Every structure is written in C-alpha cells, then in structure tokens.
Amino acid sequence: MAWTPRGAKALGDDPGATQHPHRGPGWLNGTLAGAQDHAVPGRGQNGQTLQAATPISPTGIAERGGRRPGSARAVRAPSGARALGALGLLGILASVLLLCAGAASAPTQYVPSRAGGWPSWLAGPLAGLSSPLGSHGFQNLTLLMCAAYGLVLVCAWAVPARALVGAIVAAHVILLLGPPLISQDVFGYLGYARLGALHGLDPYTHVPAEAPADAVFPFVGWPFKHSPYGPLFTLGSYALAPLGLAGGVWALKAIAAISSLGAVALVGYGANVLGRPWKWAVAFVGLNPVLLELAVGGAHNDTLVMAALAAAVALAARGQARARAPAPAASDDAGRRPGAETTGLREGAVAVVAGMGVKITAGVVLPFVVLAPGRWRERRGVLAGAVVALAALVVLGMIGFGSHTLGFLDAVGEQQQLVASHSIPAETARLVGLSGTPSWWRHLYLAGFVVVLAVTLWRTARGADWRVMAGWAMLALLVSTAWLLPWYAIWLLPLAALCGDRRLCAATLLFCAYALLIHLPLADPLLSPAAHRTVEHVHLRVPGVRHRLELAGFEVLHNVKLDLRW
C-alpha cells in the first residue's frame, strides 16, 4: 500500500476530486509530473538526499488553475485552448511555407548565395508557389511566426501530441525544400570539404580562394577565411565532396534538418524522463523561429551542436532517473544499478565532446557536466570519460590533418578579430556614444563572461543544477561575444527547455527575439540609425578570380566597418 503523509490524501482517494479531462496532474510544474505516491529515497542534483514528493490532490491543482473541475468553463477550456494551439501550429506552417516559397520564386536578399547564380537546384521545388519575397513580406511572415510560436507555447498542454509532432516535422520538411536562407555558410562547409577532398589542400591552412576554378567558389561567402570548424565535422564533410555541388548542398540541408529533429526528439525524451511537460519542451525547441528560419533554413551546422547538447542533457537525465528508481524487492536487474547517474553524466560528457568536434564553443558546457555529481570520486569518473573522448577527437584530427589538428583554433581567433554590427558589445558601444567598438570595451564584456563562468561553476560545485548554470554561462557567452551570429542562439535551447528554470527560459526567449529583430526593417531605427552609420567599402581583386569582393556589414578592429558582399 502506498505511503501517504498523515492528513494528506493520495491521488484518487478523494471522491470529490476529478482530474482534469485533458491535463495530467503534472502539467503545471515539471516536478509534479514525476511525483510518486510512495516514499523513495534518492539523490539530488549533486548528491543531496531527497524526500519523496508529496502526492497532490487534483482538487488543489484545479484551484491553482483558477477553476473548479466541475464548472462548465473548466470543461470548455480545453477545447478553446486546443483550438488556439492548432491556430498557432497553422500559423507557423503557413509562415514557413510562404517564406520558403517566396524566397525560391526569385533572387532575393534573403538568399545571399544568389550571388553565384540562380540555378534550379538552388531555388528548389517550391519556386513559383508564391510571389517573390521582399523586406516587408519577410518581416510580416517572421512576426506571424513569432506570434504563432507564442500561442503554441501557451497552449502546448492542450495541443494533441500527433498534431504537435506532425507540425514540427512538416516545418522542417518545408525548410529542407526551400533555398538556403539568410546565410551562405552551407556553401562554405562544402567549399572546405572540396578544398580538402578534391584539391588536396588542408582547410585549416588554406582558403577557398586558392581554388577559384571550383564550382562552389562563386557561392562561398567567406573565400579568404580558414575553416573554424572542428575536425569531426570537417573530416565528415569530406564525404560530401563526390556528390557534386548540388548534391553536397542538399545533403548538408538534410543533415541540418535531421539533426534538428533529432535534437527535438532528445529534448522530448529528456523531459519525459525528468517528469516535465514534454509537449511544452518539444514546442519550445522544435518550433522556435530562430531554429526554423535561421538555423534549419540556413542549413547551419549549429544544429549538430544543438543535437550534441540535447544528447548530453538527455543521457544525464536517463542516468539520474535510473539512479533514483526504486530497487525491486526480489530482483536486482530492474531500473536501478550502481553508478547509473555517473554513467549518464559520463555519456553526456562524451556527447559534449562530440559537439566540440563541430564547434569548440560547445565545450563551455563540459566543466558543468564534470562538476554535476555530488562527490569528487564520481566527478573524477566523469572527467576520465571526457578526457578519453577528447583524446579520441585529437587522434582523429591528427589522422586527418597531422600537425595542424588544432588549426581551426587559429581560424576561431581570426573570427574574434571581427565585430558583428549587431552584437551586444557593438550595439551598447553605439548607445553610449563610443566610436566603433574599441578593444577595451570588448575586454569588459569578456571579463564579465569570465566572472559569470566562475560563479556558475562554483555554484554547480556547491550543488546547483548543472543544466541551469550551464545555460546561464552559455547565455553570458552569447551576450559577451563581439562576433555574434543570430543562429548561435539555438545553443541555448536544449539547456533552457530541460532545466526547469523559468528565468532562464524567459531570458532565452528574449535573446531569440533579439536574434530575429536584427533582420527586420522595423529594427533599423533602433539598432543602426543611418545618421550614425559609417561604412567603408574595400574592393579587393585576386589574380585568377573573376569576382570583385566588396566588404560590408561587419566592423573590424581599429574601428573600421566592412560590408561583406559580392
């Protein structure tokens, strides 16, 4: 018989209490969904002893919701919320379809790779389904997508699971069929792959401009930069070079969509294991406009980083759940096993290292995973797993690039000498009246990030939830970097979705809103007034290169702004 505190009633013991017909008893708070009606001793986030959750009567839940379960309005509310949620899903799908179809119908500024030409394989099969996409059309569709996303988040608990999952998959398929949006990075990935696989040039020591006759060269947006991507991604992309230009681009688009869907599935699994509302978590990540419009739409490899971080959180959650599972009386092989939580964190550390093999910035999360266990002996076990994974990554890099295994770190350093016009340091420097973004101003933001990182690591070592602390550290990194590209915001999504911290979720949504805002015409008077914009145009000609490179849109150290366009 289940244990119940004196004076309390377990679920189902109160005949007058009726559960909500469409809400489980844990929909209000993630901790409620995992509550047991019996006492289970367990360990907290970092080793503290936990008491079993006290059963909560549905009557109390109904009172928190503001309506008694027997009222007529309480019965009608789910259908109304379900209708609003469905309206939100339709709004997202409609905006994604019109956005992709409009971008495919004619060359537009929202498909920068149009500079290399407008072949049919670039436009995709959605060409002709809509009128060409202009700046105001892009703005209206983006705002519609954001409003629909907010509606889905509010009503996620009432949206049928099949409709939610189907909408997420459909949005990704539509984006897969459309042209690459906002960025030319997908051609950069393929350019580095062809540089190494077809021309025998190390992308860590050579640049795409050294192979100007390659078919991908007219489409590359950064022809004079070395590859800033980790060896795992760089070597893996070599396999795409034999597919040709069109085949390689479509393969990279498919990888971005599949890895994004994989991350969403891992978030849903992690939420279910942690006893949190999985539909809200899945909607929070899978329908996020930054993920859809910028990351998946642009076929960015940041979706691989997001998938690695989602895997880390999900694996750690699985180990945590197994460690807390009650041991059966007559069997030793049910859910519980010794060291299950440490094993889950060790697997999570390996997943983070895999993300570092794509982009080194994923490593911000690694020390939080190592410090997550409550005892130093267990932390050493997680650290050992991380060290082995890092060693394997280095060996892989040495096989592919020899002594230049860490060459991508030089390219990352090159990027950090650039200042994106809409990064937080650049915008705040303008607001306070500085000329450009001086180095000392950038160093102030860097110091702020170091302080936040130190505090969050200290709190993790003292027992704070590592997911929450890692999320704040990642947000601090995004706020402090002067080289901010808007799709970087998706690194935050798995951590925020599964941490259970409302403040981090709200901060993540605000940052995502800013990442979208900088692309909209309505933000021009706020972020970059024409009266304060000083742009220097630099024209470069490279022997053997047919194209003129006009640099614009980015600010470089020494207070020079450049616009990068062909």
Short mmCIF file of C-alpha atoms in Angstrom, two decimals, residues 56-473:
data_model
loop_
_atom_site.label_atom_id
_atom_site.label_comp_id
_atom_site.label_asym_id
_atom_site.label_seq_id
_atom_site.Cartn_x
_atom_site.Cartn_y
_atom_site.Cartn_z
CA ILE A 56 -1.06 16.41 -4.59
CA SER A 57 -4.79 16.25 -4.83
CA PRO A 58 -6.37 17.15 -8.17
CA THR A 59 -8.61 19.48 -6.22
CA GLY A 60 -5.60 21.57 -5.28
CA ILE A 61 -4.41 21.52 -8.87
CA ALA A 62 -7.78 22.73 -10.09
CA GLU A 63 -7.71 25.51 -7.54
CA ARG A 64 -4.28 26.59 -8.80
CA GLY A 65 -5.68 26.72 -12.30
CA GLY A 66 -8.34 29.16 -11.12
CA ARG A 67 -11.40 26.98 -11.91
CA ARG A 68 -13.14 24.16 -10.15
CA PRO A 69 -13.18 20.95 -12.16
CA GLY A 70 -16.93 20.70 -12.03
CA SER A 71 -17.63 24.08 -13.62
CA ALA A 72 -18.80 24.40 -17.21
CA ARG A 73 -15.94 26.75 -18.10
CA ALA A 74 -13.41 24.16 -16.96
CA VAL A 75 -14.90 21.68 -19.44
CA ARG A 76 -14.91 24.19 -22.31
CA ALA A 77 -11.41 25.50 -21.67
CA PRO A 78 -9.51 22.56 -23.17
CA SER A 79 -11.36 22.80 -26.47
CA GLY A 80 -10.66 26.53 -26.64
CA ALA A 81 -7.01 26.05 -25.76
CA ARG A 82 -6.77 23.21 -28.25
CA ALA A 83 -8.20 25.44 -30.97
CA LEU A 84 -5.77 28.24 -30.15
CA GLY A 85 -2.87 25.78 -30.16
CA ALA A 86 -3.98 24.44 -33.55
CA LEU A 87 -4.22 28.00 -34.84
CA GLY A 88 -0.66 28.58 -33.69
CA LEU A 89 0.56 25.45 -35.47
CA LEU A 90 -1.18 26.52 -38.68
CA GLY A 91 0.33 29.99 -38.37
CA ILE A 92 3.83 28.58 -38.10
CA LEU A 93 3.37 26.23 -41.04
CA ALA A 94 1.80 28.95 -43.21
CA SER A 95 4.55 31.45 -42.46
CA VAL A 96 7.30 28.87 -43.09
CA LEU A 97 5.72 27.81 -46.40
CA LEU A 98 5.20 31.37 -47.67
CA LEU A 99 8.70 32.34 -46.57
CA CYS A 100 10.37 29.45 -48.38
CA ALA A 101 8.18 29.70 -51.46
CA GLY A 102 8.73 33.45 -51.70
CA ALA A 103 12.48 33.09 -51.33
CA ALA A 104 12.50 30.38 -54.01
CA SER A 105 10.46 32.34 -56.54
CA ALA A 106 13.13 34.89 -57.46
CA PRO A 107 16.59 36.01 -56.33
CA THR A 108 16.24 37.93 -53.08
CA GLN A 109 18.49 39.46 -50.43
CA TYR A 110 17.34 36.73 -48.06
CA VAL A 111 19.17 34.13 -50.18
CA PRO A 112 22.71 35.59 -50.23
CA SER A 113 24.07 32.67 -52.24
CA ARG A 114 22.20 34.10 -55.24
CA ALA A 115 25.49 35.93 -55.92
CA GLY A 116 26.83 32.77 -57.51
CA GLY A 117 23.84 32.35 -59.82
CA TRP A 118 20.27 31.14 -59.60
CA PRO A 119 20.19 27.50 -60.76
CA SER A 120 17.02 25.48 -60.28
CA TRP A 121 18.65 23.23 -57.68
CA LEU A 122 19.33 26.29 -55.52
CA ALA A 123 15.77 27.62 -55.73
CA GLY A 124 14.29 24.20 -55.02
CA PRO A 125 10.89 22.70 -55.84
CA LEU A 126 8.93 25.48 -54.11
CA ALA A 127 9.75 28.04 -56.81
CA GLY A 128 6.67 29.64 -58.33
CA LEU A 129 4.31 28.83 -55.47
CA SER A 130 4.34 32.39 -54.15
CA SER A 131 5.25 35.92 -55.14
CA PRO A 132 8.88 36.99 -54.63
CA LEU A 133 9.88 37.79 -51.06
CA GLY A 134 10.55 41.43 -50.19
CA SER A 135 11.71 43.02 -46.97
CA HIS A 136 8.24 43.82 -45.69
CA GLY A 137 6.95 40.38 -46.62
CA PHE A 138 9.85 38.80 -44.77
CA GLN A 139 9.15 40.97 -41.75
CA ASN A 140 5.42 40.21 -41.69
CA LEU A 141 5.96 36.47 -42.03
CA THR A 142 8.60 36.48 -39.29
CA LEU A 143 6.30 38.38 -36.93
CA LEU A 144 3.47 35.98 -37.75
CA MET A 145 5.73 33.04 -36.97
CA CYS A 146 6.74 34.57 -33.64
CA ALA A 147 3.14 35.26 -32.63
CA ALA A 148 2.08 31.74 -33.58
CA TYR A 149 5.03 30.32 -31.64
CA GLY A 150 3.96 32.19 -28.51
CA LEU A 151 0.43 30.88 -28.95
CA VAL A 152 1.66 27.30 -29.19
CA LEU A 153 3.80 27.67 -26.07
CA VAL A 154 0.87 28.97 -24.07
CA CYS A 155 -1.46 26.19 -25.25
CA ALA A 156 1.08 23.36 -25.64
CA TRP A 157 -0.54 21.32 -22.86
CA ALA A 158 -3.80 21.16 -24.85
CA VAL A 159 -2.35 20.50 -28.31
CA PRO A 160 -2.68 16.86 -29.44
CA ALA A 161 0.70 15.16 -29.48
CA ARG A 162 0.34 13.96 -33.07
CA ALA A 163 -0.53 17.45 -34.30
CA LEU A 164 2.45 18.96 -32.49
CA VAL A 165 4.96 16.39 -33.74
CA GLY A 166 3.48 16.50 -37.23
CA ALA A 167 3.78 20.29 -37.39
CA ILE A 168 7.42 20.19 -36.30
CA VAL A 169 8.29 17.57 -38.92
CA ALA A 170 6.32 19.38 -41.63
CA ALA A 171 8.04 22.70 -40.91
CA HIS A 172 11.44 21.04 -41.21
CA VAL A 173 10.49 19.35 -44.49
CA ILE A 174 9.31 22.65 -45.97
CA LEU A 175 12.55 24.36 -44.97
CA LEU A 176 14.52 21.48 -46.45
CA LEU A 177 12.78 22.03 -49.79
CA GLY A 178 13.44 25.78 -49.82
CA PRO A 179 16.64 27.65 -50.68
CA PRO A 180 19.29 28.39 -48.03
CA LEU A 181 18.10 31.44 -46.11
CA ILE A 182 19.99 34.43 -44.67
CA SER A 183 23.48 32.92 -44.94
CA GLN A 184 25.96 31.37 -47.36
CA ASP A 185 27.59 29.20 -44.70
CA VAL A 186 26.34 25.96 -46.24
CA PHE A 187 28.47 26.70 -49.30
CA GLY A 188 31.40 27.44 -47.01
CA TYR A 189 31.06 23.97 -45.47
CA LEU A 190 31.08 22.43 -48.92
CA GLY A 191 33.92 24.68 -50.07
CA TYR A 192 36.17 23.48 -47.24
CA ALA A 193 35.17 19.88 -47.94
CA ARG A 194 36.00 20.15 -51.64
CA LEU A 195 39.21 22.01 -50.83
CA GLY A 196 40.46 19.02 -48.85
CA ALA A 197 38.86 16.10 -50.68
CA LEU A 198 39.23 17.25 -54.29
CA HIS A 199 42.17 19.67 -54.26
CA GLY A 200 44.33 18.15 -51.52
CA LEU A 201 44.51 21.43 -49.58
CA ASP A 202 44.16 21.49 -45.81
CA PRO A 203 41.23 23.83 -44.98
CA TYR A 204 43.00 24.78 -41.74
CA THR A 205 45.96 26.22 -43.65
CA HIS A 206 44.37 27.15 -46.99
CA VAL A 207 41.33 29.18 -48.04
CA PRO A 208 38.67 28.59 -50.74
CA ALA A 209 40.08 31.45 -52.82
CA GLU A 210 43.07 29.21 -53.58
CA ALA A 211 40.76 27.02 -55.68
CA PRO A 212 38.92 29.70 -57.71
CA ALA A 213 38.03 27.30 -60.53
CA ASP A 214 35.98 25.09 -58.20
CA ALA A 215 32.25 25.13 -58.94
CA VAL A 216 31.41 26.10 -55.36
CA PHE A 217 33.64 29.18 -55.31
CA PRO A 218 31.12 31.73 -56.70
CA PHE A 219 28.70 30.79 -53.93
CA VAL A 220 31.13 30.99 -51.00
CA GLY A 221 30.63 33.95 -48.70
CA TRP A 222 33.99 33.78 -46.89
CA PRO A 223 36.56 32.87 -49.58
CA PHE A 224 39.57 34.25 -47.67
CA LYS A 225 38.98 32.57 -44.30
CA HIS A 226 40.30 29.28 -42.95
CA SER A 227 37.88 26.70 -41.61
CA PRO A 228 36.82 27.43 -37.99
CA TYR A 229 35.07 24.05 -37.62
CA GLY A 230 36.27 21.13 -35.58
CA PRO A 231 37.93 18.05 -37.09
CA LEU A 232 34.91 15.80 -36.60
CA PHE A 233 32.72 17.96 -38.81
CA THR A 234 35.45 18.91 -41.27
CA LEU A 235 36.52 15.32 -41.95
CA GLY A 236 32.91 14.14 -42.06
CA SER A 237 32.08 16.76 -44.68
CA TYR A 238 34.79 15.36 -46.98
CA ALA A 239 32.39 12.51 -47.79
CA LEU A 240 30.04 15.03 -49.43
CA ALA A 241 32.55 16.30 -51.99
CA PRO A 242 31.96 13.46 -54.52
CA LEU A 243 28.23 14.31 -54.56
CA GLY A 244 28.85 17.40 -56.65
CA LEU A 245 27.77 20.95 -55.92
CA ALA A 246 24.01 20.43 -55.90
CA GLY A 247 24.19 17.04 -54.20
CA GLY A 248 26.51 18.31 -51.50
CA VAL A 249 24.31 21.30 -50.69
CA TRP A 250 21.18 19.18 -50.48
CA ALA A 251 22.99 16.65 -48.31
CA LEU A 252 24.04 19.40 -45.90
CA LYS A 253 20.50 20.75 -45.82
CA ALA A 254 19.22 17.27 -45.00
CA ILE A 255 21.83 16.88 -42.25
CA ALA A 256 20.74 20.17 -40.69
CA ALA A 257 17.06 19.20 -40.74
CA ILE A 258 17.66 15.67 -39.43
CA SER A 259 19.98 16.80 -36.65
CA SER A 260 17.45 19.43 -35.60
CA LEU A 261 14.67 16.84 -35.46
CA GLY A 262 17.00 14.53 -33.53
CA ALA A 263 17.64 17.28 -31.00
CA VAL A 264 13.90 17.83 -30.62
CA ALA A 265 13.36 14.11 -30.05
CA LEU A 266 16.12 14.04 -27.44
CA VAL A 267 14.58 17.03 -25.67
CA GLY A 268 11.22 15.28 -25.60
CA TYR A 269 12.83 12.13 -24.22
CA GLY A 270 14.73 14.09 -21.59
CA ALA A 271 11.62 15.96 -20.50
CA ASN A 272 9.69 12.71 -20.17
CA VAL A 273 12.48 11.12 -18.12
CA LEU A 274 12.72 14.16 -15.87
CA GLY A 275 8.96 14.19 -15.38
CA ARG A 276 8.47 17.56 -17.06
CA PRO A 277 5.83 18.55 -19.63
CA TRP A 278 7.37 17.09 -22.76
CA LYS A 279 5.00 18.77 -25.21
CA TRP A 280 5.99 22.22 -23.99
CA ALA A 281 9.69 21.33 -24.15
CA VAL A 282 9.35 19.94 -27.67
CA ALA A 283 7.44 23.00 -28.85
CA PHE A 284 9.91 25.33 -27.14
CA VAL A 285 12.76 23.88 -29.20
CA GLY A 286 11.22 22.43 -32.35
CA LEU A 287 9.06 25.41 -33.32
CA ASN A 288 11.41 28.17 -32.24
CA PRO A 289 11.58 30.74 -35.08
CA VAL A 290 15.36 31.12 -34.73
CA LEU A 291 15.78 27.38 -35.17
CA LEU A 292 13.39 27.20 -38.11
CA GLU A 293 14.07 30.40 -40.01
CA LEU A 294 17.78 30.88 -39.36
CA ALA A 295 19.38 27.56 -38.36
CA VAL A 296 17.44 24.94 -40.34
CA GLY A 297 16.55 27.45 -43.07
CA GLY A 298 20.22 28.31 -43.46
CA ALA A 299 21.38 24.66 -43.16
CA HIS A 300 23.81 25.57 -40.37
CA ASN A 301 25.95 23.00 -38.61
CA ASP A 302 24.89 24.64 -35.34
CA THR A 303 22.01 22.16 -35.40
CA LEU A 304 24.63 19.44 -34.86
CA VAL A 305 25.93 21.34 -31.83
CA MET A 306 22.39 21.65 -30.53
CA ALA A 307 21.83 17.92 -31.03
CA ALA A 308 25.03 17.12 -29.11
CA LEU A 309 23.97 19.31 -26.19
CA ALA A 310 20.47 17.81 -26.23
CA ALA A 311 22.02 14.34 -26.14
CA ALA A 312 24.18 15.34 -23.19
CA VAL A 313 21.20 16.55 -21.18
CA ALA A 314 19.04 13.55 -22.15
CA LEU A 315 21.75 11.00 -21.29
CA ALA A 316 22.41 12.66 -17.96
CA ALA A 317 18.67 12.68 -17.24
CA ARG A 318 18.42 8.97 -18.03
CA GLY A 319 21.24 8.18 -15.64
CA GLN A 320 19.67 10.36 -12.97
CA ALA A 321 16.32 8.60 -13.37
CA ARG A 322 17.91 5.15 -13.17
CA ALA A 323 19.80 6.14 -10.04
CA ARG A 324 16.61 7.29 -8.37
CA ALA A 325 14.46 4.35 -9.47
CA PRO A 326 13.29 2.15 -6.56
CA ALA A 327 15.08 -1.18 -6.27
CA PRO A 328 12.64 -4.11 -6.58
CA ALA A 329 12.33 -6.41 -3.62
CA ALA A 330 13.02 -9.68 -5.45
CA SER A 331 15.19 -8.71 -8.38
CA ASP A 332 18.47 -6.91 -8.95
CA ASP A 333 18.15 -6.19 -12.66
CA ALA A 334 15.26 -3.69 -12.87
CA GLY A 335 15.88 0.02 -13.47
CA ARG A 336 18.37 0.65 -10.68
CA ARG A 337 22.07 -0.10 -10.92
CA PRO A 338 25.07 1.26 -9.03
CA GLY A 339 26.69 4.37 -10.51
CA ALA A 340 23.89 4.92 -13.02
CA GLU A 341 23.92 8.69 -12.55
CA THR A 342 27.68 8.89 -13.02
CA THR A 343 27.40 6.71 -16.11
CA GLY A 344 24.78 9.02 -17.58
CA LEU A 345 26.93 12.08 -16.95
CA ARG A 346 29.96 10.34 -18.45
CA GLU A 347 27.95 9.62 -21.59
CA GLY A 348 26.76 13.21 -21.57
CA ALA A 349 30.36 14.42 -21.40
CA VAL A 350 31.19 12.33 -24.47
CA ALA A 351 28.24 13.93 -26.30
CA VAL A 352 29.55 17.39 -25.43
CA VAL A 353 33.00 16.48 -26.77
CA ALA A 354 31.33 15.37 -30.00
CA GLY A 355 29.75 18.81 -30.19
CA MET A 356 33.21 20.32 -29.70
CA GLY A 357 34.27 18.34 -32.76
CA VAL A 358 31.84 20.52 -34.70
CA LYS A 359 32.31 23.85 -32.89
CA ILE A 360 34.65 24.44 -30.00
CA THR A 361 32.10 26.64 -28.18
CA ALA A 362 30.16 23.53 -27.14
CA GLY A 363 32.98 22.99 -24.65
CA VAL A 364 31.51 25.69 -22.39
CA VAL A 365 29.10 23.03 -21.11
CA LEU A 366 31.75 20.38 -20.42
CA PRO A 367 33.00 21.56 -16.99
CA PHE A 368 29.42 21.76 -15.75
CA VAL A 369 28.85 18.12 -16.67
CA VAL A 370 32.07 17.16 -14.87
CA LEU A 371 31.03 19.02 -11.71
CA ALA A 372 27.45 17.71 -11.74
CA PRO A 373 27.99 14.68 -9.42
CA GLY A 374 27.93 15.36 -5.72
CA ARG A 375 31.16 13.55 -4.80
CA TRP A 376 34.67 14.19 -6.08
CA ARG A 377 35.19 10.48 -6.73
CA GLU A 378 32.25 10.49 -9.11
CA ARG A 379 33.47 13.71 -10.70
CA ARG A 380 36.79 12.07 -11.43
CA GLY A 381 34.92 9.30 -13.22
CA VAL A 382 33.08 11.80 -15.44
CA LEU A 383 36.32 13.70 -16.05
CA ALA A 384 38.05 10.48 -17.10
CA GLY A 385 35.33 9.83 -19.68
CA ALA A 386 35.67 13.38 -21.01
CA VAL A 387 39.46 13.07 -21.27
CA VAL A 388 39.18 9.81 -23.20
CA ALA A 389 36.70 11.39 -25.60
CA LEU A 390 38.92 14.45 -26.09
CA ALA A 391 41.90 12.18 -26.75
CA ALA A 392 39.91 10.30 -29.38
CA LEU A 393 38.97 13.60 -31.01
CA VAL A 394 42.61 14.70 -31.11
CA VAL A 395 43.67 11.36 -32.63
CA LEU A 396 41.00 11.72 -35.29
CA GLY A 397 42.28 15.20 -36.06
CA MET A 398 45.85 14.00 -36.30
CA ILE A 399 44.85 11.30 -38.75
CA GLY A 400 43.15 13.87 -40.95
CA PHE A 401 45.30 16.97 -40.51
CA GLY A 402 48.57 15.91 -38.88
CA SER A 403 50.32 18.72 -37.06
CA HIS A 404 47.53 21.12 -37.99
CA THR A 405 44.93 19.26 -35.93
CA LEU A 406 44.21 22.35 -33.85
CA GLY A 407 44.41 24.70 -36.81
CA PHE A 408 40.73 25.53 -36.50
CA LEU A 409 41.52 27.35 -33.27
CA ASP A 410 43.55 29.86 -35.28
CA ALA A 411 40.55 30.41 -37.53
CA VAL A 412 38.35 30.95 -34.47
CA GLY A 413 40.88 33.51 -33.29
CA GLU A 414 40.65 35.22 -36.68
CA GLN A 415 36.89 35.44 -36.31
CA GLN A 416 37.22 37.02 -32.89
CA GLN A 417 39.04 39.94 -34.54
CA LEU A 418 35.76 40.78 -36.27
CA VAL A 419 32.88 42.63 -34.68
CA ALA A 420 29.36 41.85 -35.90
CA SER A 421 27.42 45.08 -36.26
CA HIS A 422 24.52 43.84 -34.13
CA SER A 423 26.44 42.06 -31.40
CA ILE A 424 25.62 43.23 -27.90
CA PRO A 425 29.05 44.85 -27.37
CA ALA A 426 28.75 46.73 -30.67
CA GLU A 427 25.21 47.94 -30.03
CA THR A 428 25.92 49.03 -26.46
CA ALA A 429 29.07 50.83 -27.59
CA ARG A 430 26.98 52.81 -30.02
CA LEU A 431 24.38 53.57 -27.38
CA VAL A 432 26.95 55.07 -25.02
CA GLY A 433 28.46 57.14 -27.81
CA LEU A 434 31.71 55.28 -28.43
CA SER A 435 33.39 55.45 -31.79
CA GLY A 436 33.21 51.92 -33.11
CA THR A 437 33.78 49.06 -30.68
CA PRO A 438 37.18 49.61 -29.08
CA SER A 439 39.19 46.70 -27.74
CA TRP A 440 38.88 47.80 -24.12
CA TRP A 441 35.09 47.71 -24.45
CA ARG A 442 35.18 44.18 -25.80
CA HIS A 443 37.53 43.17 -22.99
CA LEU A 444 35.00 44.44 -20.45
CA TYR A 445 32.41 42.03 -21.88
CA LEU A 446 34.97 39.24 -21.89
CA ALA A 447 35.72 39.90 -18.23
CA GLY A 448 32.00 39.79 -17.48
CA PHE A 449 31.74 36.40 -19.14
CA VAL A 450 34.69 35.09 -17.12
CA VAL A 451 33.01 36.26 -13.91
CA VAL A 452 29.71 34.62 -14.83
CA LEU A 453 31.50 31.40 -15.79
CA ALA A 454 33.40 31.32 -12.50
CA VAL A 455 30.28 31.97 -10.40
CA THR A 456 28.16 29.39 -12.22
CA LEU A 457 30.90 26.76 -11.93
CA TRP A 458 31.28 27.50 -8.23
CA ARG A 459 27.53 27.17 -7.72
CA THR A 460 27.49 23.89 -9.64
CA ALA A 461 30.27 22.55 -7.43
CA ARG A 462 28.19 23.57 -4.41
CA GLY A 463 25.12 21.67 -5.57
CA ALA A 464 23.21 23.89 -8.04
CA ASP A 465 21.57 22.25 -11.06
CA TRP A 466 24.27 22.00 -13.71
CA ARG A 467 21.76 22.46 -16.54
CA VAL A 468 20.66 25.83 -15.20
CA MET A 469 24.20 27.01 -14.53
CA ALA A 470 25.44 25.85 -17.95
CA GLY A 471 22.52 27.67 -19.56
CA TRP A 472 23.41 30.96 -17.87
CA ALA A 473 27.06 30.53 -18.80
#
